[in-house]
Coordinates of C-alpha atoms in Angstrom, one line a residue:
X23 CA -11.4 4.2 -4.5
X24 CA -7.6 4.4 -4.7
X25 CA -6.1 1.4 -6.5
X26 CA -2.5 0.6 -7.0
X27 CA -2.3 2.6 -10.2
X28 CA -3.5 5.7 -8.4
X29 CA -1.0 5.4 -5.6
X30 CA 1.8 4.8 -8.1
X31 CA 0.9 7.8 -10.3
X32 CA 0.3 10.1 -7.4
X33 CA 3.8 9.3 -6.1
X34 CA 5.3 10.1 -9.5
X35 CA 3.8 13.5 -10.4
X36 CA 7.3 15.0 -10.8
X37 CA 8.1 12.6 -13.6
X38 CA 5.2 12.9 -15.9
X39 CA 5.1 12.3 -19.6
X40 CA 3.3 15.2 -21.3
X41 CA -0.1 14.4 -22.7
X42 CA -1.9 16.0 -25.6
X43 CA -3.3 19.5 -25.2
X44 CA -7.1 19.7 -24.8
X45 CA -9.1 21.9 -27.0
X46 CA -11.4 24.2 -24.9
X47 CA -14.1 24.1 -27.6
X48 CA -14.2 20.3 -27.6
X49 CA -14.2 20.3 -23.8
X50 CA -17.1 22.7 -23.6
X51 CA -19.1 20.6 -26.1
X52 CA -18.4 17.5 -24.0
X53 CA -19.7 19.3 -20.9
X54 CA -22.9 20.2 -22.7
X55 CA -23.5 16.5 -23.4
X56 CA -22.9 15.7 -19.8
X57 CA -25.2 18.5 -18.7
X58 CA -28.0 17.0 -20.8
X59 CA -27.6 13.7 -19.1
X60 CA -27.4 15.3 -15.6
X61 CA -30.6 17.2 -16.4
X62 CA -32.3 13.9 -17.4
X63 CA -31.2 12.5 -14.0
X64 CA -32.8 15.4 -12.1
X65 CA -29.9 17.7 -11.4
X66 CA -31.0 21.3 -11.4
X67 CA -29.8 23.4 -14.3
X68 CA -28.6 26.2 -12.2
X69 CA -26.5 23.9 -10.1
X70 CA -24.9 22.4 -13.2
X71 CA -24.2 25.9 -14.6
X72 CA -22.5 26.9 -11.3
X73 CA -20.4 23.7 -11.3
X74 CA -19.3 24.1 -14.9
X75 CA -18.8 27.9 -14.8
X76 CA -15.3 28.7 -15.8
X77 CA -14.3 25.0 -15.8
X78 CA -11.3 24.1 -17.9
X79 CA -9.5 20.8 -18.4
X80 CA -6.7 20.0 -16.0
X81 CA -3.6 19.1 -18.1
X82 CA -1.9 17.6 -15.0
X83 CA -4.7 15.1 -14.8
X84 CA -4.4 14.3 -18.5
X85 CA -0.7 13.7 -18.0
X86 CA -1.3 11.5 -15.0
X87 CA -3.9 9.4 -16.9
X88 CA -1.7 8.9 -19.9
X89 CA 1.5 8.0 -18.1
X90 CA 2.2 4.2 -17.8
X91 CA 4.4 3.0 -15.0
X92 CA 7.6 1.5 -16.4
X93 CA 8.0 -1.2 -13.8
X94 CA 5.5 -3.7 -12.3
X95 CA 5.3 -4.1 -8.6
X96 CA 6.5 -7.2 -6.8
X97 CA 4.8 -8.7 -3.8
X98 CA 7.6 -7.8 -1.6
X99 CA 7.8 -4.1 -2.7
X100 CA 4.0 -3.5 -2.7
X101 CA 3.1 -5.3 0.6
X102 CA 6.3 -4.0 2.3
X103 CA 5.2 -0.4 1.6
X104 CA 1.5 -1.0 2.3
X105 CA 1.7 -3.1 5.5
X106 CA 4.1 -1.2 7.8
X107 CA 4.6 -1.3 11.6
X108 CA 3.3 2.3 11.8
X109 CA 0.2 1.6 9.8
X110 CA -0.5 -1.5 11.9
X111 CA -0.2 0.5 15.2
X112 CA -2.3 3.4 13.9
X113 CA -4.9 0.9 12.8
X114 CA -5.1 -0.6 16.2
X115 CA -5.3 2.8 17.8
X116 CA -8.0 4.0 15.5
X117 CA -10.0 0.7 16.0
X118 CA -9.8 1.2 19.8
X119 CA -10.8 4.8 19.5
X120 CA -13.9 3.9 17.4
X121 CA -14.7 0.5 19.0
X122 CA -18.4 1.2 19.8
X123 CA -19.1 2.6 16.3
X124 CA -17.3 -0.2 14.6
X125 CA -19.0 -2.9 16.7
X126 CA -22.4 -1.5 15.8
X127 CA -21.5 -1.4 12.1
X128 CA -20.2 -5.0 12.3
X129 CA -23.4 -6.1 13.9
X130 CA -25.4 -4.5 11.2
X131 CA -23.3 -5.2 8.1
X132 CA -21.3 -8.3 9.0
X133 CA -17.9 -6.7 8.1
X134 CA -15.2 -7.0 10.9
X135 CA -13.8 -3.8 12.2
X136 CA -10.2 -4.7 11.2
X137 CA -11.2 -4.8 7.5
X138 CA -12.7 -1.3 7.7
X139 CA -9.5 -0.1 9.3
X140 CA -7.4 -1.9 6.7
X141 CA -9.2 -0.2 3.8
X142 CA -9.0 3.2 5.6
X143 CA -5.3 2.8 6.2
X144 CA -4.5 1.8 2.7
X145 CA -6.7 4.3 1.0
X146 CA -5.9 7.5 2.9
X147 CA -3.5 6.5 5.8
X148 CA -6.5 6.9 8.2
X149 CA -7.6 10.2 6.7
X150 CA -4.2 11.7 6.5
X151 CA -4.4 12.4 2.8
X152 CA -7.7 12.4 0.9
X153 CA -6.5 14.4 -2.2
X154 CA -6.9 18.0 -3.0
X155 CA -8.1 18.0 -6.6
X156 CA -11.6 19.4 -7.4
X157 CA -13.5 16.3 -8.1
X158 CA -15.8 17.8 -10.7
X159 CA -12.9 19.1 -12.7
X160 CA -11.1 15.8 -12.3
X161 CA -13.8 13.6 -13.6
X162 CA -14.9 16.1 -16.3
X163 CA -11.3 16.3 -17.6
X164 CA -11.1 12.5 -17.7
X165 CA -14.5 12.3 -19.4
X166 CA -13.7 15.0 -22.0
X167 CA -10.0 14.7 -22.6
X168 CA -9.2 10.9 -22.4
X169 CA -10.4 7.7 -24.0
X170 CA -12.6 6.8 -21.1
X171 CA -15.4 9.1 -21.9
X172 CA -18.4 6.9 -21.1
X173 CA -17.1 5.9 -17.6
X174 CA -16.1 9.4 -16.5
X175 CA -19.1 11.1 -18.1
X176 CA -21.2 9.0 -15.7
X177 CA -18.9 9.8 -12.9
X178 CA -19.3 13.6 -13.7
X179 CA -23.0 13.2 -13.6
X180 CA -22.9 11.4 -10.3
X181 CA -20.6 14.1 -8.9
X182 CA -23.2 16.7 -9.9
X183 CA -25.9 14.7 -8.2
X184 CA -23.8 14.6 -5.0
X185 CA -23.5 18.4 -5.1
X186 CA -27.2 18.6 -5.4
X187 CA -28.0 16.1 -2.6
X188 CA -25.4 17.3 -0.2
X189 CA -25.7 21.0 -0.8
X190 CA -21.9 21.2 -1.5
X191 CA -20.0 23.6 -3.7
X192 CA -17.7 22.5 -6.4
X193 CA -14.7 23.7 -4.4
X194 CA -15.7 21.8 -1.3
X195 CA -15.8 18.4 -3.1
X196 CA -12.2 17.4 -3.3
X197 CA -10.4 14.1 -3.8
X198 CA -7.7 12.3 -5.8
X199 CA -6.8 13.2 -9.4
X200 CA -9.0 10.4 -10.7
X201 CA -12.1 11.5 -8.7
X202 CA -11.9 9.3 -5.6
X203 CA -13.2 11.0 -2.5
X204 CA -13.1 11.0 1.3
X205 CA -11.7 8.8 3.9
X206 CA -12.5 5.7 1.9
X207 CA -11.8 7.1 -1.6
X208 CA -15.2 6.4 -3.1
X209 CA -15.7 7.3 -6.8
X210 CA -18.9 9.4 -7.3
X211 CA -20.9 6.5 -8.6
X212 CA -19.9 4.3 -5.6
X213 CA -20.8 7.2 -3.3
X214 CA -24.3 7.5 -4.9
X215 CA -24.9 3.7 -4.8
X216 CA -23.5 2.8 -1.4
X217 CA -23.1 5.9 0.6
X218 CA -24.8 5.9 4.1
X219 CA -25.9 8.8 6.3
X220 CA -25.0 7.0 9.5
X221 CA -24.9 10.0 11.7
X222 CA -28.4 11.0 10.6
X223 CA -27.7 14.7 9.8
X224 CA -29.4 14.5 6.4
X225 CA -26.2 14.4 4.3
X226 CA -23.6 11.8 3.5
X227 CA -20.2 13.1 4.5
X228 CA -17.3 10.8 3.7
X229 CA -14.7 13.5 4.5
X230 CA -15.5 14.5 8.1
X231 CA -18.0 12.0 9.4
X232 CA -16.4 8.7 10.4
X233 CA -19.8 7.1 11.0
X234 CA -20.8 7.9 7.4
X235 CA -17.4 6.8 6.0
X236 CA -17.2 3.5 8.0
X237 CA -20.9 2.6 7.3
X238 CA -20.5 3.4 3.6
X239 CA -17.5 1.1 3.4
X240 CA -19.3 -1.7 5.2
X241 CA -22.4 -1.2 3.0
X242 CA -20.4 -1.4 -0.1
X243 CA -18.5 -4.6 1.0
X244 CA -21.7 -6.3 2.0
X245 CA -23.3 -5.3 -1.2
X246 CA -20.5 -6.9 -3.3
X247 CA -20.6 -10.2 -1.4
X248 CA -18.4 -9.9 1.8
X249 CA -19.8 -12.4 4.3
X250 CA -18.9 -13.0 8.0
X251 CA -17.0 -16.1 8.8
X252 CA -13.8 -16.8 6.8
X253 CA -11.3 -14.0 6.3
X254 CA -10.4 -12.8 2.8
X255 CA -7.1 -14.6 2.6
X256 CA -4.7 -16.5 4.9
X257 CA -1.1 -17.6 4.7
X258 CA -0.6 -21.3 4.3
X259 CA 2.1 -23.9 4.1
X260 CA 2.2 -26.2 1.1
X261 CA 3.3 -29.9 1.5
X262 CA 6.4 -31.3 -0.1
X263 CA 5.6 -32.2 -3.7
X264 CA 2.6 -29.9 -3.9
X265 CA 1.7 -29.5 -7.7
X266 CA 2.6 -25.9 -8.3
X267 CA 0.4 -25.7 -11.4
X268 CA -2.5 -25.9 -8.9
X269 CA -1.4 -22.6 -7.3
X270 CA -3.4 -20.3 -9.5
X271 CA -6.3 -17.9 -8.8
X272 CA -8.3 -19.5 -11.6
X273 CA -8.3 -22.9 -9.9
X274 CA -10.9 -23.3 -7.2
X275 CA -11.4 -26.2 -4.8
X276 CA -13.4 -26.6 -1.6
X277 CA -11.2 -25.6 1.4
X278 CA -11.4 -29.2 2.7
X279 CA -10.0 -30.4 -0.7
X280 CA -6.8 -28.3 -0.2
X281 CA -6.6 -29.7 3.4
X282 CA -6.8 -33.2 2.0
X283 CA -3.8 -32.4 -0.2
X284 CA -1.8 -31.5 2.9
X285 CA -2.2 -27.7 2.9
X286 CA -2.1 -26.2 6.4
X287 CA -2.3 -22.7 7.8
X288 CA 1.1 -21.1 8.3
X289 CA 2.3 -22.4 11.7
X290 CA 0.8 -25.8 11.1
X291 CA -2.9 -25.4 12.2
X292 CA -5.5 -27.2 10.0
X293 CA -7.5 -25.3 7.5
X294 CA -11.2 -24.7 8.3
X295 CA -13.4 -27.6 7.7
X296 CA -15.3 -25.9 4.9
X297 CA -16.8 -26.5 1.5
X298 CA -16.4 -22.9 0.5
X299 CA -14.5 -22.5 -2.9
X300 CA -11.0 -21.3 -2.5
X301 CA -7.7 -20.9 -4.4
X302 CA -4.0 -21.0 -3.7
X303 CA -1.6 -18.4 -5.0
X304 CA 2.1 -17.8 -4.9
X305 CA 2.5 -14.0 -5.3
X306 CA 6.3 -14.1 -5.1
X307 CA 6.8 -17.5 -6.7
X308 CA 7.5 -20.9 -5.2
X309 CA 10.2 -19.5 -2.9
X310 CA 7.9 -17.0 -1.3
X311 CA 4.7 -17.2 0.8
X312 CA 1.6 -19.1 -0.2
X313 CA -1.9 -17.8 0.4
X314 CA -5.3 -19.4 0.3
X315 CA -8.0 -17.1 -1.1
X316 CA -11.4 -17.4 0.5
X317 CA -14.7 -16.1 -1.1
X318 CA -14.3 -12.8 0.6
X319 CA -11.2 -12.2 -1.4
X320 CA -13.4 -11.6 -4.4
X321 CA -15.4 -9.0 -2.5
X322 CA -12.2 -7.2 -1.7
X323 CA -11.2 -7.4 -5.3
X324 CA -14.4 -5.5 -6.1
X325 CA -13.0 -2.6 -4.2
X326 CA -9.7 -2.7 -6.2
X327 CA -8.8 -5.2 -9.0
X328 CA -5.2 -5.5 -7.9
X329 CA -4.4 -8.9 -6.4
X330 CA -1.5 -7.3 -4.4
X331 CA -3.9 -4.7 -3.0
X332 CA -6.4 -7.3 -1.9
X333 CA -3.6 -9.4 -0.3
X334 CA -2.4 -6.3 1.5
X335 CA -5.9 -5.7 2.9
X336 CA -6.1 -9.2 4.3
X337 CA -2.5 -9.0 5.8
X338 CA -3.1 -5.6 7.3
X339 CA -6.5 -6.5 8.7
X340 CA -5.1 -9.7 10.4
X341 CA -2.3 -7.7 12.1
X342 CA -4.5 -4.9 13.1
X343 CA -6.7 -7.5 14.9
X344 CA -3.6 -8.8 16.7
X345 CA -2.8 -11.7 14.4
X346 CA 0.6 -12.8 13.2
X347 CA 2.6 -11.3 10.4
X348 CA 3.4 -13.3 7.3
X349 CA 5.9 -16.0 8.3
X350 CA 7.5 -16.8 4.9
X351 CA 9.7 -14.0 3.6
X352 CA 9.7 -13.3 -0.1
X353 CA 12.9 -14.0 -2.0
X354 CA 15.3 -11.1 -1.7
X355 CA 16.1 -11.2 -5.4
X356 CA 12.5 -11.1 -6.6
X357 CA 12.9 -8.1 -9.0
X358 CA 10.2 -6.5 -11.1
X359 CA 10.3 -6.8 -14.9
X360 CA 9.8 -3.7 -17.1
X361 CA 6.9 -3.5 -19.4
X362 CA 9.3 -4.0 -22.4
X363 CA 10.8 -7.1 -20.8
X364 CA 7.3 -8.6 -20.3
X365 CA 6.4 -7.7 -23.9
X366 CA 9.5 -9.5 -25.0
X367 CA 8.6 -12.5 -22.8
X368 CA 5.1 -12.6 -24.2
X369 CA 6.4 -12.5 -27.8
X370 CA 8.8 -15.4 -27.2
X371 CA 6.1 -17.4 -25.4
X372 CA 3.8 -16.8 -28.4
X373 CA 6.5 -18.2 -30.8
X374 CA 6.4 -21.3 -28.6
X375 CA 2.7 -21.5 -29.0
X376 CA 2.1 -20.9 -25.2
X377 CA 0.7 -17.4 -25.4
X378 CA -2.0 -16.3 -27.9
X379 CA -3.1 -12.9 -26.6
X380 CA -1.7 -9.4 -27.5
X381 CA 1.8 -8.7 -26.1
X382 CA 0.7 -5.9 -23.8
X383 CA 3.4 -5.9 -21.2
X384 CA 1.0 -6.9 -18.4
X385 CA 1.8 -10.1 -16.5
X386 CA -1.8 -11.2 -16.1
X387 CA -3.2 -14.7 -15.6
X388 CA -2.8 -15.7 -19.3
X389 CA 0.9 -14.7 -19.2
X390 CA 1.5 -16.6 -16.0
X391 CA -0.2 -19.7 -17.5
X392 CA 2.1 -19.4 -20.5
X393 CA 5.2 -19.0 -18.3
X394 CA 4.1 -22.1 -16.4
X395 CA 4.0 -24.1 -19.6
X396 CA 7.5 -22.9 -20.5
X397 CA 8.8 -23.7 -17.0
X398 CA 7.5 -27.2 -17.3
X399 CA 9.2 -27.6 -20.7
X400 CA 12.6 -26.6 -19.4
X401 CA 12.4 -28.3 -16.0
X402 CA 11.9 -25.3 -13.8
X403 CA 9.4 -25.2 -10.9
X404 CA 6.2 -24.4 -12.6
X405 CA 4.9 -21.5 -10.4
X406 CA 4.1 -19.2 -13.4
X407 CA 6.0 -16.4 -11.7
X408 CA 7.7 -14.2 -14.4
X409 CA 11.2 -13.5 -13.0
X410 CA 14.4 -12.1 -14.6
X411 CA 15.8 -15.6 -14.5
X412 CA 12.8 -17.0 -16.4
X413 CA 13.2 -14.2 -18.9
X414 CA 16.8 -15.1 -19.5
X415 CA 16.0 -18.8 -19.9
X416 CA 13.3 -17.9 -22.4
X417 CA 15.8 -15.6 -24.4
X418 CA 18.3 -18.5 -24.5
X419 CA 15.6 -20.9 -25.7
X420 CA 13.8 -18.8 -28.2
X421 CA 16.1 -16.6 -30.3

């Protein structure tokens, strides 16, 4: 699948940092190790030899993998680029065009049509761009020329299995630079585990067969826990005096418990009368929108570990289905912090005793928890949101 980091890097191919050169002898030795495992998993030797014939590492892929984005994404920037009027309209059109198929898939797998459309729209803009890298070369390069050998060695083996099962050539199997394929951008291992031959022609085709692509997406989502009923997320209104330290993805309460605290749907409707575990988050801080995360949010996160991506899926799905847009606009001055700025923030938080992990420049849950402790100490709204203003206050406090 195509997570945020793939999208970011694909958009930045003209500004790459050069990675180390790959020795061809080491690459070939690595391929032989992969071949041995592929043989053990039943891939014919002659197919492996054809797939690996003349194969060389792709330095462009090494560069893409080694490059780290300088700036983090804000909620406003990411969702604004992901959930656009054009993408909503196209999603509605594609859903209408494929209504009978999507209704049948929903009846079988329990995944609403608007979610399939949302993933399709975010992953490939409804099939508009599925990538043009040779998948075998991509995953073999990542296996043999980066630090993630185990993961991508398995992806290479699974790519070879796909070639064998689907009677494809190496050149026909194309995808993103990181090996994600087809309309839904499945990695080879995901393809092998969850792919479905919906059209019954004897092969799984995620590139040209929408029945196969949609059913495979639904099969995956059901397999990782997506259940009919509640959506993945929903915008909410927080009552006056809501304890901001409770707005954290690590804090779960039954939906009815949030309702008892005065949380309502955006627009004022009551929350569902449900005991399902849920969380409240503030992706743009206390001045921006609030969302309740239902259990299906975790299923969406299995597709992509980015919280912003998972929020975008829910927001896009709701609007494709004719629901309202997000009502609360994010603050206009919500600016991203550079990796160096976050490292500096983490280092200062550590000196206060609030942060104990490595200063890695990633504003994850532990960093946000530490920011919240600092905000409480200096009398700021304790939303845990790392902003330039919080960074300045921290620099003034810890010199």
